[in-house]
Amino acid sequence: MAEGGTRPAALRLRGVRSGYGALEVLKGIDLEVREGEIVTLIGANGAGKSTTLKTISGLLAIRAGKITLFGTPVGTLQPHEIVGLGLVQVPEGRRLFGDMTVLENLEMGAYLRRDADGIERDLEHCFELFPRLRERARQRAGSLSGGEQQMCAIARALMARPRVLLLDEPSLGLAPLLVQQIFEIIGRLNREGVTVLLVEQNANAALNLAHRGYVMETGRITLSGPADALLADPKVREAYLGH
Amino acid sequence: MTLAEIFSWPHVIDALTLGALYALIAVGYTMVYGIIQLINFAHGEVFMVGTYVALLAVLHTGMPLVAAIALAMLACMALGLLIDFTAYLPLRRRSPGVDAVSIAGLTAFALLAVAYFELGRREVTGLPVLLVTAALALIPLGLLVLALLSMAGRLGRPKGQVASDRLSALITAIGMSLSLQTIAQLLWTADYRAFPASALPAFFGRTIWTVGEPPHQAAILGKEIVIWVAAAVLMVGLGALVSFTRTGRAMRACAQDKETAALMGVNVNSVIGFTFAVGSAMAAIAGVLYAVKVGGNISPRMGYYPGVIAFAAAVLGGIGSIRGAVAGGLVIGITQSVGGGVTLWGLERLAHGLGAIGWEGGRAGLERLVAALAPRISAYDFAFAFGLMILVILVRPWGLFGKPGGKRA
């Protein structure tokens, strides 16, 4: 959607390279998420989508290029410092603390915050978004179903009061009805003011939700544009939408 | 020998006291393992250094024992942080410095072997000792420089948590242990020392209660009560810290998944450092109390046996679990105190049984064995402790309170 074009950039990657050991996965990524947008990053398995998110979050070292968050360079910061600047990731596979209760997981999300009142309000907000979590607050997170775990993982990230939310494959392994529910929530969060970068294999659902999209292949961005244009693009339809 | 004799009050009191001390040491192993899956072999040396700090403080300043213990705790917290910072942190960071540090660990190991050999022969003085001393002083310095370089990013871009080769970490831990032992020997000599009686509160040696009936009566001394109460309070406090505080939650989060903990805003290396500091403070208290209990055993090598035994306790209880450390400490303490007696008792019963079925030869043989073993069996107390640990981990490799295939803090 074109109106995003005038807004300032929340997150910007320029020529970002990174990888694991001798293996270079990202071969120069340019990507931009403007304030208030939902941007999706789609691509096949192994294209480097998760690696991109890990590099943005500081879990992987950036080897070349530049990452800025609201204009501040964050490429050399540690993960916890980046969280402190308002960028929070919901990692692939939920990665809940399985031995902790749901409530403790949510409290972990608010780890860097000291405003007890604000935390209490946000907890209430999370329970409103995901009523199931209220019922299961005292239960071990490891005992939740897949859908509940994904809700818990998103709620945990929300407890950090993110300005930019990264989501890595939130639909993975979920039934279609749950996927729809999760995507509705992501849309609602965005309307509440959270900027979203969404990595998805479910390209159809992702492009239907997002304002803009990037297509990634073997460590490079090969295509980008407004989501509806990508949805209509024959190459995208062929490769990622199964038409 | 009867079971009543074996489980007589003096043995029970001894078992509980040892068990409490082992639990205090074991918790340091178990917390560090829970969070970074490293057996910190230098933990016994932290225990030793803590004891020396308290001893020297008492001797040189005449400060009360409680103040000396507090000082020892602070010193050991700093030492724990320093050990993690210089020896283990570089291994957790992704950087070419990692190999250099493991080489430093190996070099330390080799140099210390030489140091032992040289210092063991008393007539060797002068140049060799000087060289060894200089070399030893260079090791921690070198590790520190490497750590600083790797932090400054000169040796790469340190970021994130990368599990380095476990073997490097293990060798570094052993190198650290021997380094500290040898440095302590150079600083404080290998002589056995003790807290002077005048430095200890008078009620330590006083009989608070008398339990049991003659001839198995036993006195419970003030120092034993202090050890029990201190251990109980510290373990409950530690459990509360881990279960209910923000930092404790961060520790558990790091134990389960460091990468995700970092994504929550946890400074993982600070939490690991904190864990080292807390475990080290516990070791300092345990060291002083151990020296008070045993009396006259303070030496650079005093950390070795209690350290190894407490490690066994941590494994037996389920490494990574604080409750396990308590249970393991007590079980090991009891085994060490009564294992010999129970073995003799079992052999006597067996001899009795052989007699009952009419095999006099077997009975006589076993009775001779019992008679021969009886005066010496207490020398095997550590063997019983380790034997029990081996039995437990044969049946439950994850220990009493551990989780199969899992890890926890």
XYZ file of C-alpha atoms in Angstrom:
652
model
C 0.000 0.000 0.000
C 1.450 3.199 -1.221
C 0.760 5.390 1.786
C 3.628 3.663 3.616
C 6.042 5.331 1.272
C 6.165 8.623 3.086
C 6.721 7.289 6.588
C 10.150 7.187 8.223
C 12.031 3.882 8.292
C 11.779 1.876 11.506
C 14.223 -0.798 10.420
C 16.676 -0.614 7.541
C 19.186 -3.169 6.271
C 21.843 -2.163 3.739
C 24.101 -4.755 2.120
C 23.891 -7.047 5.145
C 26.008 -10.172 5.041
C 26.117 -12.843 7.723
C 26.223 -16.585 8.230
C 27.486 -19.445 10.317
C 31.210 -20.191 10.494
C 32.603 -20.498 6.985
C 29.111 -20.545 5.519
C 27.856 -17.200 4.272
C 24.054 -17.298 4.199
C 23.116 -13.667 3.639
C 24.875 -12.283 0.605
C 24.013 -8.624 0.855
C 20.454 -7.921 1.978
C 18.674 -4.575 1.454
C 15.396 -4.321 3.267
C 13.312 -1.608 4.830
C 10.356 -1.599 7.187
C 8.686 1.762 7.653
C 6.896 2.786 10.838
C 3.418 1.313 11.071
C 3.925 -1.177 8.256
C 3.549 -4.902 8.076
C 6.276 -6.171 5.800
C 6.609 -9.822 4.946
C 9.686 -11.718 3.924
C 8.815 -14.842 1.960
C 10.905 -17.509 0.337
C 11.669 -21.197 0.218
C 13.249 -23.233 2.980
C 16.905 -22.344 3.384
C 16.637 -19.033 1.554
C 17.973 -17.230 4.635
C 14.789 -15.785 6.118
C 15.444 -16.911 9.697
C 19.097 -15.963 9.337
C 17.975 -12.458 8.419
C 15.905 -12.187 11.584
C 18.681 -13.639 13.738
C 21.111 -11.111 12.318
C 18.719 -8.223 12.945
C 18.208 -9.386 16.545
C 21.957 -9.600 17.089
C 22.114 -13.365 17.595
C 24.348 -13.608 14.547
C 27.210 -11.246 13.894
C 26.884 -8.944 10.923
C 29.872 -9.402 8.591
C 29.276 -6.496 6.293
C 26.637 -3.854 5.735
C 24.568 -1.832 8.108
C 21.423 -2.272 10.193
C 19.664 0.737 11.659
C 16.705 0.864 14.011
C 14.959 4.255 13.964
C 18.174 5.638 12.558
C 20.428 4.142 15.262
C 23.042 1.655 14.052
C 22.440 -1.646 15.855
C 24.648 -4.014 13.865
C 27.288 -4.352 16.565
C 24.985 -4.405 19.577
C 24.323 -7.452 21.728
C 20.859 -9.060 21.522
C 19.732 -7.749 24.897
C 20.706 -4.202 23.954
C 18.657 -4.449 20.769
C 15.629 -5.616 22.760
C 16.165 -2.568 24.948
C 15.780 -0.371 21.850
C 12.332 -1.799 21.169
C 12.957 -4.539 18.628
C 11.592 -7.886 19.764
C 11.527 -11.232 17.992
C 9.146 -14.155 18.243
C 11.554 -16.917 17.258
C 10.788 -19.824 14.985
C 9.356 -22.835 16.805
C 7.970 -20.639 19.652
C 10.968 -21.395 21.896
C 8.991 -21.029 25.113
C 10.666 -21.758 28.429
C 8.932 -25.093 28.762
C 9.678 -25.641 32.453
C 8.248 -22.281 33.410
C 4.585 -21.421 33.772
C 2.796 -19.383 31.129
C 2.826 -16.431 33.529
C 6.575 -16.756 34.094
C 7.125 -16.817 30.347
C 5.168 -13.587 30.022
C 7.164 -12.089 32.878
C 10.345 -13.050 31.032
C 9.044 -11.008 28.118
C 8.881 -7.984 30.391
C 12.395 -8.675 31.705
C 13.842 -5.253 30.874
C 10.867 -3.290 32.151
C 10.620 -1.796 35.618
C 7.166 -0.216 35.395
C 5.082 -2.624 37.452
C 1.817 -0.841 36.599
C 2.529 -0.879 32.881
C 3.481 -4.562 33.031
C 0.220 -5.323 34.816
C -1.767 -3.454 32.141
C 0.044 -5.200 29.306
C -0.506 -8.569 30.967
C -4.220 -7.800 31.055
C -4.040 -6.774 27.389
C -2.339 -10.062 26.478
C -5.002 -12.045 28.337
C -7.622 -10.072 26.455
C -5.986 -10.892 23.118
C -5.487 -14.537 24.073
C -8.102 -15.592 26.638
C -6.731 -19.141 26.600
C -3.537 -17.896 28.224
C -5.431 -16.540 31.198
C -6.946 -19.977 31.793
C -3.545 -21.588 31.540
C -1.477 -18.932 33.333
C -0.301 -21.281 36.078
C 0.350 -24.212 33.764
C 3.776 -25.265 32.492
C 4.291 -23.664 29.080
C 5.608 -26.995 27.791
C 2.192 -28.560 28.360
C 0.360 -26.171 25.998
C -0.907 -27.189 22.564
C 0.900 -25.872 19.482
C -1.562 -23.056 18.912
C -1.530 -22.005 22.558
C 2.267 -22.048 22.504
C 2.326 -19.694 19.536
C -0.091 -17.383 21.329
C 2.107 -17.506 24.408
C 5.209 -16.741 22.324
C 3.545 -13.705 20.728
C 2.171 -12.529 24.073
C 5.624 -12.925 25.628
C 7.090 -10.666 22.951
C 4.286 -8.120 23.467
C 5.173 -7.923 27.149
C 8.397 -6.216 26.065
C 6.345 -3.353 24.542
C 7.907 -3.751 21.112
C 8.025 -0.879 18.639
C 9.132 -3.343 15.985
C 8.023 -6.949 16.155
C 9.778 -9.684 14.190
C 7.813 -12.886 13.727
C 9.494 -16.017 12.417
C 7.023 -18.481 10.877
C 4.159 -17.966 13.325
C 1.910 -20.265 11.254
C 4.300 -23.208 11.343
C 2.554 -26.438 12.266
C -0.790 -24.828 13.052
C -4.234 -25.788 11.762
C -5.711 -23.354 9.173
C -8.264 -21.944 11.592
C -5.529 -21.138 14.121
C -3.362 -19.591 11.421
C -6.216 -17.281 10.550
C -6.632 -16.361 14.207
C -2.926 -15.629 14.658
C -2.851 -13.488 11.508
C -5.890 -11.529 12.689
C -4.075 -10.813 15.935
C -0.986 -9.648 14.039
C -3.195 -7.287 12.029
C -4.759 -5.969 15.216
C -1.360 -5.386 16.839
C -0.268 -3.479 13.761
C -3.358 -1.265 13.972
C -2.444 -0.631 17.607
C 0.830 0.829 16.363
C 3.344 -2.044 16.239
C 5.570 -2.218 13.186
C 5.829 -5.810 11.967
C 8.357 -7.806 9.954
C 6.809 -11.182 9.240
C 8.765 -14.139 7.910
C 6.476 -16.755 6.409
C 6.358 -19.842 4.257
C 2.614 -19.402 4.013
C 3.123 -16.718 1.364
C -0.535 -16.364 0.497
C -1.671 -15.551 4.033
C 1.352 -13.342 4.629
C 0.897 -11.283 1.461
C -2.795 -10.885 2.151
C -1.961 -9.365 5.543
C 1.109 -7.309 4.693
C 1.489 -3.900 3.098
C 4.668 -4.801 1.278
C 6.712 -7.910 0.705
C 10.206 -9.112 -0.127
C 11.002 -12.385 -1.853
C 14.238 -14.072 -0.837
C 16.217 -16.706 -2.708
C 19.533 -18.235 -1.576
C 20.625 -15.290 0.523
C 19.493 -12.495 -1.773
C 16.370 -10.372 -2.183
C 15.126 -11.140 -5.677
C 11.839 -9.284 -5.725
C 10.044 -6.676 -3.672
C 7.023 -4.464 -3.844
C 3.516 -3.824 -2.578
C 1.881 -7.002 -1.320
C -0.964 -6.970 -3.862
C 1.518 -6.567 -6.705
C 3.486 -9.571 -5.453
C 0.275 -11.560 -5.091
C -0.457 -10.834 -8.737
C 3.093 -11.475 -9.943
C 3.185 -14.634 -12.094
C 6.648 -15.637 -10.839
C 5.547 -15.379 -7.209
C 2.318 -17.223 -7.971
C 4.269 -19.974 -9.677
C 6.945 -20.396 -7.014
C 5.234 -19.622 -3.718
C 1.494 -19.620 -4.101
C 1.117 -22.950 -5.867
C -0.755 -21.621 -8.886
C 28.664 -54.660 65.318
C 24.975 -53.839 65.329
C 23.030 -51.435 63.166
C 22.302 -49.389 66.273
C 26.035 -48.915 66.690
C 26.503 -47.970 63.054
C 23.696 -45.444 63.081
C 24.682 -44.171 66.483
C 24.380 -40.472 67.268
C 28.032 -39.541 66.701
C 27.842 -40.984 63.196
C 24.519 -39.351 62.456
C 25.759 -35.959 63.621
C 28.909 -36.346 61.559
C 26.889 -37.395 58.515
C 24.544 -34.436 58.738
C 27.406 -31.981 59.197
C 29.376 -33.352 56.268
C 26.238 -33.540 54.182
C 25.387 -29.894 54.878
C 28.891 -28.809 53.856
C 28.880 -30.955 50.713
C 25.521 -29.523 49.740
C 26.903 -25.987 50.039
C 29.781 -26.856 47.720
C 27.710 -29.014 45.386
C 25.317 -26.186 44.686
C 28.135 -24.235 43.041
C 28.903 -27.102 40.662
C 25.288 -27.738 39.904
C 24.275 -24.135 39.221
C 27.176 -23.522 36.877
C 26.574 -26.832 35.113
C 22.868 -26.101 34.844
C 23.541 -22.880 33.036
C 26.581 -23.566 30.830
C 27.009 -27.366 30.986
C 30.523 -26.977 32.323
C 32.029 -28.834 35.256
C 33.901 -26.009 36.926
C 36.848 -27.951 38.282
C 38.224 -24.775 39.822
C 35.286 -24.682 42.259
C 37.208 -26.639 44.916
C 39.956 -24.029 44.671
C 37.452 -21.222 45.191
C 36.500 -23.045 48.386
C 40.187 -23.144 49.343
C 40.856 -19.480 48.543
C 37.796 -18.460 50.546
C 39.136 -20.308 53.564
C 42.527 -18.638 53.253
C 41.020 -15.186 52.872
C 39.032 -15.680 56.071
C 42.034 -17.174 57.879
C 44.388 -14.359 56.890
C 41.782 -11.744 57.730
C 41.354 -13.237 61.179
C 45.099 -13.590 61.754
C 46.176 -10.199 60.466
C 43.340 -7.917 61.433
C 41.778 -9.830 64.283
C 38.356 -9.206 62.819
C 35.513 -11.408 64.078
C 34.871 -14.632 62.195
C 31.547 -13.450 60.794
C 33.210 -10.415 59.229
C 35.999 -12.620 57.886
C 33.431 -14.929 56.291
C 31.694 -11.951 54.690
C 35.044 -10.781 53.330
C 35.802 -14.280 52.041
C 32.427 -14.360 50.294
C 33.131 -11.074 48.556
C 36.631 -12.201 47.580
C 35.276 -15.473 46.198
C 32.515 -13.746 44.268
C 35.206 -11.646 42.628
C 37.321 -14.756 42.048
C 34.371 -16.623 40.549
C 33.705 -13.743 38.177
C 37.404 -13.527 37.305
C 37.561 -17.255 36.551
C 34.536 -17.035 34.281
C 35.761 -13.840 32.667
C 39.303 -14.989 31.961
C 38.900 -18.708 31.367
C 35.361 -19.577 30.295
C 33.836 -16.468 28.764
C 36.356 -16.394 25.887
C 35.338 -19.983 25.113
C 31.689 -19.010 24.900
C 32.366 -16.227 22.462
C 32.662 -16.809 18.794
C 36.181 -15.641 18.071
C 39.544 -16.948 16.930
C 40.702 -16.149 20.443
C 38.997 -19.332 21.545
C 41.773 -21.550 20.294
C 44.401 -19.306 21.814
C 42.693 -19.558 25.156
C 42.458 -23.333 25.069
C 46.130 -23.407 24.199
C 46.723 -21.167 27.195
C 44.777 -23.663 29.294
C 46.886 -26.536 28.031
C 50.078 -24.588 28.611
C 48.961 -23.846 32.132
C 48.403 -27.546 32.628
C 51.888 -28.434 31.406
C 53.587 -25.657 33.352
C 51.834 -26.672 36.510
C 52.974 -30.239 36.136
C 56.507 -28.871 36.034
C 55.794 -26.608 38.977
C 54.580 -29.518 41.056
C 57.604 -31.536 40.210
C 60.007 -28.719 41.002
C 58.334 -27.432 44.118
C 57.874 -30.941 45.434
C 61.661 -31.191 45.786
C 62.396 -28.837 48.594
C 66.054 -28.294 47.807
C 65.163 -26.644 44.532
C 65.230 -22.923 45.047
C 66.455 -19.918 43.165
C 66.159 -19.726 39.431
C 63.830 -22.670 38.663
C 61.304 -21.551 41.241
C 61.586 -18.003 40.020
C 60.982 -19.092 36.436
C 58.034 -21.217 37.367
C 56.585 -18.416 39.447
C 56.994 -15.986 36.601
C 55.435 -18.418 34.162
C 52.509 -18.992 36.496
C 51.965 -15.308 36.930
C 51.863 -14.948 33.155
C 49.057 -17.454 32.679
C 46.198 -15.594 34.293
C 47.606 -12.396 32.867
C 47.669 -13.933 29.401
C 44.127 -15.223 29.752
C 43.018 -11.803 30.896
C 44.652 -10.102 27.930
C 43.056 -12.604 25.541
C 39.675 -12.074 27.109
C 40.066 -8.301 26.889
C 41.202 -8.511 23.290
C 38.301 -10.715 22.368
C 35.910 -8.341 24.163
C 37.366 -5.397 22.310
C 36.630 -7.250 19.114
C 40.254 -7.419 18.034
C 40.105 -11.182 17.644
C 36.833 -11.236 15.818
C 33.359 -10.095 16.491
C 32.279 -11.539 19.765
C 28.555 -11.828 19.781
C 25.954 -14.326 20.711
C 26.334 -17.632 22.411
C 28.189 -20.304 20.581
C 28.888 -23.579 22.271
C 32.579 -24.131 21.835
C 34.294 -27.440 22.079
C 33.382 -28.959 25.434
C 36.806 -30.520 25.725
C 38.511 -27.121 25.542
C 36.311 -25.894 28.363
C 37.023 -28.962 30.456
C 40.781 -28.679 29.996
C 40.643 -24.988 30.774
C 38.740 -25.797 33.969
C 41.367 -28.307 35.051
C 44.113 -25.826 34.168
C 42.369 -23.169 36.241
C 42.084 -25.551 39.179
C 45.778 -26.418 39.121
C 46.790 -22.791 38.517
C 44.929 -21.638 41.592
C 46.293 -24.484 43.699
C 49.848 -23.707 42.715
C 49.480 -19.966 43.092
C 48.057 -20.593 46.573
C 51.029 -22.804 47.363
C 53.457 -20.116 46.240
C 51.649 -17.434 48.203
C 50.814 -19.293 51.363
C 53.125 -22.365 51.386
C 51.947 -25.962 51.542
C 51.864 -26.073 55.345
C 48.675 -27.107 57.105
C 47.080 -24.321 59.059
C 44.049 -23.826 61.245
C 41.897 -21.096 62.645
C 43.331 -20.259 66.084
C 40.895 -21.287 68.801
C 40.889 -17.708 70.058
C 39.422 -16.541 66.738
C 36.388 -18.787 67.000
C 33.332 -17.885 69.043
C 33.406 -19.715 72.360
C 30.107 -21.502 71.786
C 31.532 -23.316 68.717
C 33.235 -25.839 70.982
C 30.544 -25.908 73.624
C 28.103 -28.784 73.953
C 24.659 -27.453 73.186
C 22.744 -30.703 73.522
C 23.540 -34.246 74.515
C 21.653 -36.887 72.623
C 21.266 -40.641 73.016
C 21.937 -42.922 75.959
C 25.343 -44.200 77.097
C 27.394 -45.770 75.635
C 26.275 -44.172 72.358
C 25.810 -40.727 73.714
C 26.924 -37.824 71.614
C 27.394 -34.146 72.149
C 26.081 -31.707 69.587
C 28.538 -28.845 69.497
C 27.787 -25.240 68.754
C 29.757 -25.328 65.507
C 27.668 -28.226 64.229
C 24.466 -26.337 64.856
C 25.965 -23.310 63.110
C 26.799 -25.465 60.083
C 23.307 -26.970 59.918
C 21.521 -23.676 60.341
C 23.806 -21.871 57.885
C 23.366 -24.598 55.264
C 19.587 -24.726 55.711
C 19.158 -20.956 55.550
C 21.458 -20.591 52.547
C 19.844 -23.397 50.587
C 16.330 -22.145 51.243
C 17.452 -18.633 50.338
C 19.063 -19.839 47.156
C 15.976 -21.833 46.221
C 13.846 -18.724 46.761
C 16.250 -16.625 44.694
C 16.047 -19.010 41.763
C 12.295 -19.606 42.016
C 10.860 -16.225 42.819
C 13.137 -13.386 41.747
C 13.600 -11.707 38.393
C 17.263 -12.688 38.345
C 16.359 -16.239 39.283
C 13.918 -16.392 36.399
C 16.646 -15.134 34.096
C 18.951 -17.874 35.411
C 16.347 -20.530 34.668
C 15.695 -19.003 31.265
C 19.417 -19.113 30.425
C 19.624 -22.702 31.653
C 16.836 -23.705 29.281
C 17.614 -21.642 26.202
C 20.274 -18.933 26.175
C 19.438 -17.656 22.706
C 15.787 -17.068 23.556
C 16.736 -15.602 26.926
C 18.851 -13.066 25.014
C 15.820 -12.289 22.830
C 13.947 -11.402 26.023
C 16.596 -8.816 26.826
C 18.620 -10.947 29.234
C 22.338 -10.196 29.272
C 23.285 -13.839 29.240
C 26.928 -13.396 30.178
C 26.009 -11.249 33.176
C 23.613 -13.925 34.363
C 26.313 -16.571 33.967
C 28.760 -14.363 35.873
C 26.181 -13.894 38.618
C 25.769 -17.662 38.837
C 29.524 -18.094 39.273
C 29.537 -15.388 41.945
C 26.692 -16.926 43.942
C 28.168 -20.434 43.787
C 31.556 -19.053 44.812
C 30.108 -17.203 47.802
C 28.549 -20.470 48.960
C 31.902 -22.195 48.555
C 33.592 -19.526 50.690
C 31.174 -20.145 53.562
C 31.509 -23.900 53.158
C 35.312 -23.617 53.182
C 35.486 -21.721 56.445
C 32.919 -23.976 58.121
C 34.714 -27.068 56.826
C 37.994 -25.822 58.272
C 36.234 -25.087 61.557
C 34.703 -28.559 61.642
C 37.806 -30.508 60.679
C 40.388 -28.207 62.266
C 43.973 -27.844 61.098
C 43.392 -28.843 57.500
C 43.812 -25.533 55.688
C 46.216 -26.031 52.819
C 46.345 -25.228 49.097
C 45.059 -28.712 48.326
C 42.228 -28.703 50.829
C 39.691 -28.075 48.066
C 40.435 -31.237 46.190
C 38.610 -33.943 48.137
C 35.640 -31.914 49.310
C 35.392 -30.592 45.746
C 35.421 -34.018 44.154
C 33.013 -35.412 46.740
C 30.658 -32.478 46.347
C 30.824 -32.976 42.589
C 29.797 -36.585 43.165
C 26.965 -35.297 45.356
C 25.828 -32.957 42.595
C 25.847 -35.780 40.045
C 24.088 -38.162 42.402
C 21.402 -35.588 43.169
C 20.965 -34.738 39.499
C 23.363 -32.178 38.104
C 21.661 -28.870 37.439
C 19.166 -29.273 40.269
C 19.554 -27.343 43.532
C 17.304 -29.748 45.426
C 19.473 -32.512 43.990
C 22.589 -30.869 45.406
C 21.053 -30.852 48.877
C 19.834 -34.437 48.646
C 23.095 -35.605 47.067
C 25.172 -33.832 49.729
C 23.239 -35.470 52.540
C 23.255 -38.910 50.934
C 26.988 -38.712 50.312
C 27.618 -37.414 53.829
C 25.661 -40.311 55.309
C 27.332 -42.859 53.057
C 30.754 -41.580 53.961
C 29.960 -41.752 57.679
C 28.242 -45.111 57.852
C 29.220 -46.906 54.622
C 32.098 -48.755 56.271
C 30.017 -49.814 59.258
C 27.171 -51.022 57.077
C 29.595 -53.032 54.932
C 31.115 -54.725 57.976
C 27.657 -55.399 59.330
C 26.597 -56.942 56.031
C 29.676 -59.152 55.933
C 29.053 -60.270 59.523
C 25.446 -61.150 58.682
C 26.698 -63.077 55.680
C 29.226 -64.966 57.825
C 26.435 -65.738 60.244
C 24.300 -67.052 57.412
C 27.100 -69.241 56.099
C 27.504 -70.685 59.597
C 23.778 -71.324 59.765
C 23.820 -73.351 56.567
C 26.737 -75.339 57.954
C 29.650 -73.939 55.898
C 32.080 -73.336 58.746
C 35.007 -72.669 56.402
C 33.201 -69.851 54.682
C 32.092 -68.382 57.960
C 35.582 -68.445 59.434
C 37.036 -66.910 56.278
C 34.553 -64.050 56.237
C 35.041 -63.422 59.933
C 38.786 -63.166 59.404
C 38.118 -60.675 56.579
C 35.864 -58.612 58.837
C 38.450 -58.655 61.592
C 41.131 -57.531 59.162
C 38.975 -54.810 57.587
C 37.453 -53.392 60.755
C 40.347 -51.218 61.912
C 40.997 -49.867 58.423
C 37.571 -49.468 56.904
C 37.182 -45.809 57.784
C 40.038 -45.054 55.377
C 37.714 -46.127 52.581
C 34.987 -43.621 53.375
C 35.426 -41.802 50.044
C 35.267 -45.117 48.208
C 31.814 -45.778 49.670
C 30.653 -42.319 48.675
C 31.833 -42.771 45.096
C 30.553 -46.355 44.992
C 27.083 -45.128 45.860
C 27.288 -42.383 43.238
C 28.215 -44.975 40.609
C 25.345 -47.227 41.675
C 22.852 -44.377 41.482
C 23.925 -43.178 38.069
C 23.878 -46.744 36.741
C 20.184 -46.880 37.551
C 19.303 -43.221 37.080
C 21.958 -41.536 34.932
C 20.186 -38.211 35.464
C 20.458 -38.544 39.253
C 17.821 -38.310 41.951
C 16.295 -34.958 41.002
C 17.597 -34.456 37.484
C 15.496 -34.760 34.404
C 16.141 -37.488 31.817
C 18.002 -35.951 28.915
C 17.351 -32.515 30.293
C 19.041 -29.805 32.219
C 17.766 -27.330 34.715
C 18.873 -24.749 37.192
